[in-house]
Short mmCIF file of C-alpha atoms in Angstrom, two decimals:
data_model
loop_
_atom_site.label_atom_id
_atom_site.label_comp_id
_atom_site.label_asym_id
_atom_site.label_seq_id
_atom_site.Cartn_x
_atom_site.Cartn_y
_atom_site.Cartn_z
CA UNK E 1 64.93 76.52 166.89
CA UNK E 2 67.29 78.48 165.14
CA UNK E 3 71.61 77.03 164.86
CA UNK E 4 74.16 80.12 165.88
CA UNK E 5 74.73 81.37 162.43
CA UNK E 6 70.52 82.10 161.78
CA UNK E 7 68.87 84.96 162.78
CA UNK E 8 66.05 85.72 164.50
CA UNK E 9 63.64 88.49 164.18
CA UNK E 10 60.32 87.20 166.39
CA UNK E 11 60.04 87.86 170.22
CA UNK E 12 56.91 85.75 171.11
CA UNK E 13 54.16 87.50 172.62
CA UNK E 14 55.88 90.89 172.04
CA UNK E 15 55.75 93.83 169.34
CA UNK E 16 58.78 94.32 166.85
CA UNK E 17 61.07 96.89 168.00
CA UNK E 18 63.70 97.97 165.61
CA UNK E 19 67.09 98.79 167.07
CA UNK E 20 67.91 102.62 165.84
CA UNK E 21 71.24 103.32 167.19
CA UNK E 22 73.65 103.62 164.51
CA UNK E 23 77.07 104.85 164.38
CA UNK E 24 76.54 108.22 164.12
CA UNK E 25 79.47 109.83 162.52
CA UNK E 26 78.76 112.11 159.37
CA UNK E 27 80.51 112.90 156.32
CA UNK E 28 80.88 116.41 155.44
CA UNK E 29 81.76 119.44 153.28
CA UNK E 30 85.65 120.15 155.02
CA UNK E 31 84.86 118.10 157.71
CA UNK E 32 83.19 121.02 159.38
CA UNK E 33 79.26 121.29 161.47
CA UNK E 34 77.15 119.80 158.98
CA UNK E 35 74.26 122.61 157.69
CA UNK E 36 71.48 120.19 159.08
CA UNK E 37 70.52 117.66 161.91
CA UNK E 38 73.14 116.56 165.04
CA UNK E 39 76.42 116.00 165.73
CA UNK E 40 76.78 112.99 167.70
CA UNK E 41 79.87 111.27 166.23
CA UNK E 42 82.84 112.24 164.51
CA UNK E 43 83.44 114.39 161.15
CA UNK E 44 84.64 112.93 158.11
CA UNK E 45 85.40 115.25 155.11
CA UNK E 46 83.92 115.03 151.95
CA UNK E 47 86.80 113.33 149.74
CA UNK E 48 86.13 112.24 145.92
CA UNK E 49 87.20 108.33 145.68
CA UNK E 50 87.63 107.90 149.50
CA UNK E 51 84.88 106.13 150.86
CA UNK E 52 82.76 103.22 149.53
CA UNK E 53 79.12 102.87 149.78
CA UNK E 54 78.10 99.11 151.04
CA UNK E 55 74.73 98.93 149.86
CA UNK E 56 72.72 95.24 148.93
CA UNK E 57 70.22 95.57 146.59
CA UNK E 58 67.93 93.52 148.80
CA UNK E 59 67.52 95.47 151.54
CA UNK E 60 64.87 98.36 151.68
CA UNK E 61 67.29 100.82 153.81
CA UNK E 62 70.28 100.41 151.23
CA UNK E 63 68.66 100.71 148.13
CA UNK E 64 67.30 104.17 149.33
CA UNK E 65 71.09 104.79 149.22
CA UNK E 66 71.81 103.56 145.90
CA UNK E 67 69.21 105.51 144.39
CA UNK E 68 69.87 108.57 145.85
CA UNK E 69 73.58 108.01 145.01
CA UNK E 70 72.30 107.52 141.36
CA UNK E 71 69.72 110.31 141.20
CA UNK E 72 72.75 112.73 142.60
CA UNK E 73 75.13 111.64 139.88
CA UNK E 74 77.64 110.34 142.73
CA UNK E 75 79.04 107.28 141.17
CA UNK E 76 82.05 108.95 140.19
CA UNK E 77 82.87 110.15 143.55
CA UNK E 78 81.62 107.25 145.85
CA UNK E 79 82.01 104.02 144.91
CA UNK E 80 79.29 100.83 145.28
CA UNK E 81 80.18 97.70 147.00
CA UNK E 82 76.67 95.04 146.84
CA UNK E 83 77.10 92.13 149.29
CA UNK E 84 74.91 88.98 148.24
CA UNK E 85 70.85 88.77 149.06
CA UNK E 86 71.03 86.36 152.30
CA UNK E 87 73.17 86.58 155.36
CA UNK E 88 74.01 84.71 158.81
CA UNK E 89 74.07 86.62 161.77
CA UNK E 90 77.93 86.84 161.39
CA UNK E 91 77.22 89.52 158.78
CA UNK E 92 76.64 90.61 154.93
CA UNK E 93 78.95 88.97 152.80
CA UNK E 94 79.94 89.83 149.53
CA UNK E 95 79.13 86.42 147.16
CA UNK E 96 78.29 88.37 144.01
CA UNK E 97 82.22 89.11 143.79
CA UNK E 98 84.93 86.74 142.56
CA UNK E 99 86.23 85.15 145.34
CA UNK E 100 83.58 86.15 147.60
CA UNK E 101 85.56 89.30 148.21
CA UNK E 102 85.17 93.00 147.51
CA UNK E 103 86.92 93.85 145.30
CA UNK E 104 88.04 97.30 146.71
CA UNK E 105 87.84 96.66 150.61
CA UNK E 106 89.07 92.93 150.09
CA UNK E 107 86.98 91.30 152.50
CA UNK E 108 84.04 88.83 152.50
CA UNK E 109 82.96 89.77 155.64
CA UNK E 110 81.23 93.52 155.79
CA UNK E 111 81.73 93.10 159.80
CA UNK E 112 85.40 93.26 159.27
CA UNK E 113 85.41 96.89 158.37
CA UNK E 114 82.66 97.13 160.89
CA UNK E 115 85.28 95.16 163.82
CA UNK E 116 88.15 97.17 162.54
CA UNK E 117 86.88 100.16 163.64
CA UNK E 118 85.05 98.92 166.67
CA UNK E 119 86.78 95.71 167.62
CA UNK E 120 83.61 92.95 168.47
CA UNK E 121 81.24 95.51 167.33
CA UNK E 122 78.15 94.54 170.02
CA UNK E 123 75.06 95.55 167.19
CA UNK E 124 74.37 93.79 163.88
CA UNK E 125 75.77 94.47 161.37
CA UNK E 126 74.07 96.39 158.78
CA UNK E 127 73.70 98.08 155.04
CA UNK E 128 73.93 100.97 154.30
CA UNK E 129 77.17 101.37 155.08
CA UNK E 130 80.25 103.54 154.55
CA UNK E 131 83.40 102.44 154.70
CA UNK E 132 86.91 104.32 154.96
CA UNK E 133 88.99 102.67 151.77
CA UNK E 134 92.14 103.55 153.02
CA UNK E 135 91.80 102.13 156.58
CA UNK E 136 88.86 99.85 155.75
CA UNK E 137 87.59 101.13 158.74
CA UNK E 138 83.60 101.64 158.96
CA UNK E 139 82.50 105.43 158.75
CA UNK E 140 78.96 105.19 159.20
CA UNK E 141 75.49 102.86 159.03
CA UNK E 142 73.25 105.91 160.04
CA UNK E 143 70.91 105.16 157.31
CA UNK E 144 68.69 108.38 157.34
CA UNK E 145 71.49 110.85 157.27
CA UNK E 146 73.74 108.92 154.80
CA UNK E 147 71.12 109.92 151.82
CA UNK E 148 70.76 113.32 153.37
CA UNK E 149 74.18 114.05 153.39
CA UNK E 150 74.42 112.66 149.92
CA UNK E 151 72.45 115.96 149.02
CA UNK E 152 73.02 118.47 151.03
CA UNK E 153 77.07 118.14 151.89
CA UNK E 154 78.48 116.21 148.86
CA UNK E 155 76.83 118.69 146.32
CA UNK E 156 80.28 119.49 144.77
CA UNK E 157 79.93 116.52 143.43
CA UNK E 158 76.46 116.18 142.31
CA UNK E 159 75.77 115.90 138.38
CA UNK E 160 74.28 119.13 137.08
CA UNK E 161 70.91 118.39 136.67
CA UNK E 162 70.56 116.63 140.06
CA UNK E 163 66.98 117.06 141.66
CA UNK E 164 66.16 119.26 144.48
CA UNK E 165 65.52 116.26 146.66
CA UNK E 166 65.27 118.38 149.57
CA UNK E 167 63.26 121.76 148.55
CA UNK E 168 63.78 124.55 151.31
CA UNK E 169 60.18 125.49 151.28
CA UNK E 170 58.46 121.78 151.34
CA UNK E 171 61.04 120.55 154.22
CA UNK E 172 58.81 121.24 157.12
CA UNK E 173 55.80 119.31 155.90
CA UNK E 174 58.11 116.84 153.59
CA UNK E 175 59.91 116.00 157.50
CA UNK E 176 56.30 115.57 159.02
CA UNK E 177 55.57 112.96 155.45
CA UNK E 178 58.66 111.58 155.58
CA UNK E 179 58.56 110.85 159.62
CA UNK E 180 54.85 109.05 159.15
CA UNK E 181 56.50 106.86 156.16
CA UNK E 182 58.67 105.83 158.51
CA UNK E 183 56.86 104.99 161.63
CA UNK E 184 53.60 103.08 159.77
CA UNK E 185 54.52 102.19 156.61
CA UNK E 186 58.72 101.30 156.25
CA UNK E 187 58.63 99.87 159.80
CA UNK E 188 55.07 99.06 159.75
CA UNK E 189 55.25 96.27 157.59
CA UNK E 190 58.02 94.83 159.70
CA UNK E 191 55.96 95.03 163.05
CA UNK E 192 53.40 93.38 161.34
CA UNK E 193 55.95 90.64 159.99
CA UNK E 194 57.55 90.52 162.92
CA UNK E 195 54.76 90.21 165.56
CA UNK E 196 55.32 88.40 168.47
CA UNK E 197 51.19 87.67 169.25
CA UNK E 198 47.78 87.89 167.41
CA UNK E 199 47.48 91.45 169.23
CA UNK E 200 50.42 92.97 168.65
CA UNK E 201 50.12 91.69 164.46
CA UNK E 202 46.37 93.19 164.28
CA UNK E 203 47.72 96.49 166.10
CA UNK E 204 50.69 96.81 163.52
CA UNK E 205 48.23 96.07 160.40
CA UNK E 206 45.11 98.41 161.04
CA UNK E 207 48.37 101.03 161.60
CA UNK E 208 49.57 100.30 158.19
CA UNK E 209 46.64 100.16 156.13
CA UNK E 210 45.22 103.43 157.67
CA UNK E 211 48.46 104.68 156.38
CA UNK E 212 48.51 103.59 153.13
CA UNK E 213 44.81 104.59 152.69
CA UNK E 214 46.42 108.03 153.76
CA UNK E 215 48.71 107.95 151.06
CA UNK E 216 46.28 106.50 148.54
CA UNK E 217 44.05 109.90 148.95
CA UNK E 218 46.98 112.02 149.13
CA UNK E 219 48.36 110.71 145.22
CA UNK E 220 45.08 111.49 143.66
CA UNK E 221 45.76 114.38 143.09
CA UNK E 222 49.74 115.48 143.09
CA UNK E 223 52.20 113.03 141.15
CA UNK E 224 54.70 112.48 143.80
CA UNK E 225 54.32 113.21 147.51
CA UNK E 226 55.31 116.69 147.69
CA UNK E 227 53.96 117.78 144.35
CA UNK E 228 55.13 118.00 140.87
CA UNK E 229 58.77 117.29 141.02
CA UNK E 230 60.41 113.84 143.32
CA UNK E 231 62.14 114.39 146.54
CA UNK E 232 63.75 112.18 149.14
CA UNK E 233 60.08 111.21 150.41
CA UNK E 234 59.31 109.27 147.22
CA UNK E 235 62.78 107.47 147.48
CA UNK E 236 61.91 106.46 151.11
CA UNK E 237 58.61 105.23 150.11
CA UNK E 238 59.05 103.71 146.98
CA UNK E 239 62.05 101.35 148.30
CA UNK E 240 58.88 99.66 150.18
CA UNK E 241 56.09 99.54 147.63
CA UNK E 242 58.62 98.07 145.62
CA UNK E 243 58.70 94.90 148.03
CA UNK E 244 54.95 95.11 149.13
CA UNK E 245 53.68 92.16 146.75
CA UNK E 246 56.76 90.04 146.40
CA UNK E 247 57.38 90.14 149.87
CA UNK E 248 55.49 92.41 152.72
CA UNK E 249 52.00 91.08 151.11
CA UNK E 250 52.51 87.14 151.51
CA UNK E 251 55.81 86.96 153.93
CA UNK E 252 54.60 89.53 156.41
CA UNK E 253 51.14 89.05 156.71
CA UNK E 254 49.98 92.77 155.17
CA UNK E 255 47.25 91.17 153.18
CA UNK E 256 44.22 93.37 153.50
CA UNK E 257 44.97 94.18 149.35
CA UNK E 258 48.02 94.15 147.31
CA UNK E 259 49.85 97.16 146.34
CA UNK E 260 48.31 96.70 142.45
CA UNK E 261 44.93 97.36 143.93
CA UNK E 262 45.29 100.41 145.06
CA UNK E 263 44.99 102.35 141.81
CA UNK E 264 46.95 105.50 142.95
CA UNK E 265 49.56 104.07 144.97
CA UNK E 266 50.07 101.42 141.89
CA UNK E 267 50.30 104.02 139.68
CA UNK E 268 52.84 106.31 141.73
CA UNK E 269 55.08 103.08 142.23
CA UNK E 270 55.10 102.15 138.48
CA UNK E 271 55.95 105.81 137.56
CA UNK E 272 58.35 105.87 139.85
CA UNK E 273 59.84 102.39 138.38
CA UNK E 274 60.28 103.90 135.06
CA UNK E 275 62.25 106.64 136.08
CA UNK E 276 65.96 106.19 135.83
CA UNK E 277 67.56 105.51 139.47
CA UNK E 278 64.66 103.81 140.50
CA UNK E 279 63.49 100.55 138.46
CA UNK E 280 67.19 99.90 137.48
CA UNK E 281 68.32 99.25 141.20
CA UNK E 282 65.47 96.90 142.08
CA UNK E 283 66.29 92.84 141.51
CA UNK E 284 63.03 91.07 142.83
CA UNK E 285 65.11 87.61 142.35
CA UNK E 286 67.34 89.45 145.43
CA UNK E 287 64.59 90.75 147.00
CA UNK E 288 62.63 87.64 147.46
CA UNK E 289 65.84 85.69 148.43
CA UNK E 290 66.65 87.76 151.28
CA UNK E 291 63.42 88.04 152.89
CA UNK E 292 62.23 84.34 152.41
CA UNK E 293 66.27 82.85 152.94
CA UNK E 294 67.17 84.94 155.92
CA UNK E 295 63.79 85.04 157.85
CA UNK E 296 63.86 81.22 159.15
CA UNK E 297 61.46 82.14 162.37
CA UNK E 298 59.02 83.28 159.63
CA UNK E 299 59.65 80.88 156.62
CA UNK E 300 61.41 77.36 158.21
CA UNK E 301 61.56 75.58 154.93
CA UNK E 302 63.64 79.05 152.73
CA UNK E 303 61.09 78.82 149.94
CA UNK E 304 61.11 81.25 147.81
CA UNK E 305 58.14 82.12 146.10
CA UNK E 306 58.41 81.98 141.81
CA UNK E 307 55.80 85.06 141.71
CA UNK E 308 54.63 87.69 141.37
CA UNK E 309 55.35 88.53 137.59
CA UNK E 310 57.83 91.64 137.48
CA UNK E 311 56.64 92.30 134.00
CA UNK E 312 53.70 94.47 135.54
CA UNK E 313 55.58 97.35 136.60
CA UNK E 314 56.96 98.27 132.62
CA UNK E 315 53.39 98.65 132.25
CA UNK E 316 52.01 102.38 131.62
CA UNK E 317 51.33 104.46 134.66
CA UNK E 318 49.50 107.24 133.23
CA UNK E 319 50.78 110.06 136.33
CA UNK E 320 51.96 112.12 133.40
CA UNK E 321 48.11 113.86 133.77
CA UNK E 322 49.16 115.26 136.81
#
């Protein structure tokens, strides 16, 4: 039985359904119809040094953020605020900062920025998230269209050599990629951890493993999903390969095979590891304390585990072939 301040992820006898309505204002060039996707929410403009990204390093969903941010060349013009690996249900809080504060919002709290835009904010409170900096007011926590925004209406401010993560004639197929990511392999290792009976666990894993077999065949032959060059598919993928043995593998049950034995997959992750943006914004010490801390209903005692060793993804790929 869980006090008021734990949370609690597992419905018994019932399949893991992840809660997808997110505030769903967008930032935008001017302020004006964004060039992609829907307008449910309100527009924000596009401002250098006005909004701050809220983004812990332990969480799959953020650190798609924080790469893309770094791949984009956006640090000058959005700034980084990383709340600590473990939580309550009260909210992220930000104990990697002196004081416990952030040091540009000023809070410990994230749901304070959250609450002083929507006072008692009903939903949980998550990361990514943007917040206002000059009302401390929360912007935004739609994860999917935060990094596609990123590229497509802060470009002004992207580096010069930024990638084309979104190439005009790959998006159709890279939406239908990105979509199945999504659905059986991101959230699929979450309705497997999260399983309320044996059925509803066995369901969730033949689902993921059929779609990581998928992706195995698919890598034998093209370096990254959509080809020769990276685009926001690999960031959305790799964000959970990166957690697959030090977490999804023991924690969540996904244990037909760890991610080093499948030799493509392995491969793609490691390459992807190596390249800057990617490997620098992944702290398995965070990682592991997040999923094994937070998740009492799944892990009582909050031991972490000491392995696996990290030292296995600096070692050489070999993608460069294709």
């Amino acid at each position: 039985m869980s006090d008021e301040h734990t949370p609690t992820y597992v419905e018994q006898g019932k399949e893991f359904d992840r809660d997808m309505n997110y505030v769903p204002d967008r930032i935008t060039r001017g302020g004006e119809r964004p060039e992609h996707g829907p307008v449910d929410g309100e527009l924000w403009p596009v401002e250098r040094d006005r909004y701050r990204l809220v983004a812990a390093k332990a969480c799959p969903w953020a650190n798609r953020a924080i790469i893309v941010r770094e791949l984009l060349g956006l640090q000058g013009a959005i700034s980084l605020g990383m709340p600590g690996p473990t939580h309550d249900q009260r909210s992220w809080t930000f104990t990697l900062d002196e004081g416990d504060v952030d040091p540009v919002l000023g809070i410990h709290f994230l749901r304070d920025a959250y609450d002083r835009r929507f006072p008692d904010y009903p939903r949980g409170i998550t990361v990514p998230a943007i917040v206002d900096v000059p009302t401390g007011e929360l912007v935004t926590n739609d994860f999917p269209w935060i990094t596609h925004d990123f590229f497509f209406e802060w470009r002004d401010h992207h580096k010069p050599d930024a990638p084309n993560l979104w190439p005009d004639d790959l998006r159709e197929e890279m939406e239908q990629v990105m979509q199945r990511v999504f659905t059986e392999v991101n959230n699929g290792v979450y309705r497997c951890g999260f399983a309320g009976s044996q059925d509803t666990y066995e369901a969730a894993y033949d689902r993921l493993f059929d779609a990581l077999d998928w992706l195995e065949e698919r890598l034998a032959d093209r370096r990254y999903l959509m080809g020769p060059t990276i685009t926001e598919a690999d960031v959305r993928l790799f964000t959970t390969l990166a957690r697959f043995d030090a977490v999804y593998h023991g924690h969540f049950k996904c244990n037909r095979n760890k991610l080093t034995e499948m030799p493509n997959l392995w491969g793609y992750a490691r390459d992807l590891f190596s390249t800057p943006g990617f490997g620098d914004t992944i702290d398995f010490d965070q990682i592991k304390a997040h999923y094994y801390v937070v998740h009492t209903d799944i892990n009582p005692t909050g031991v972490v585990p000491k392995g696996p060793d990290a030292e296995v993804w600096h070692t050489a790929h070999g993608r460069e072939r294709l």
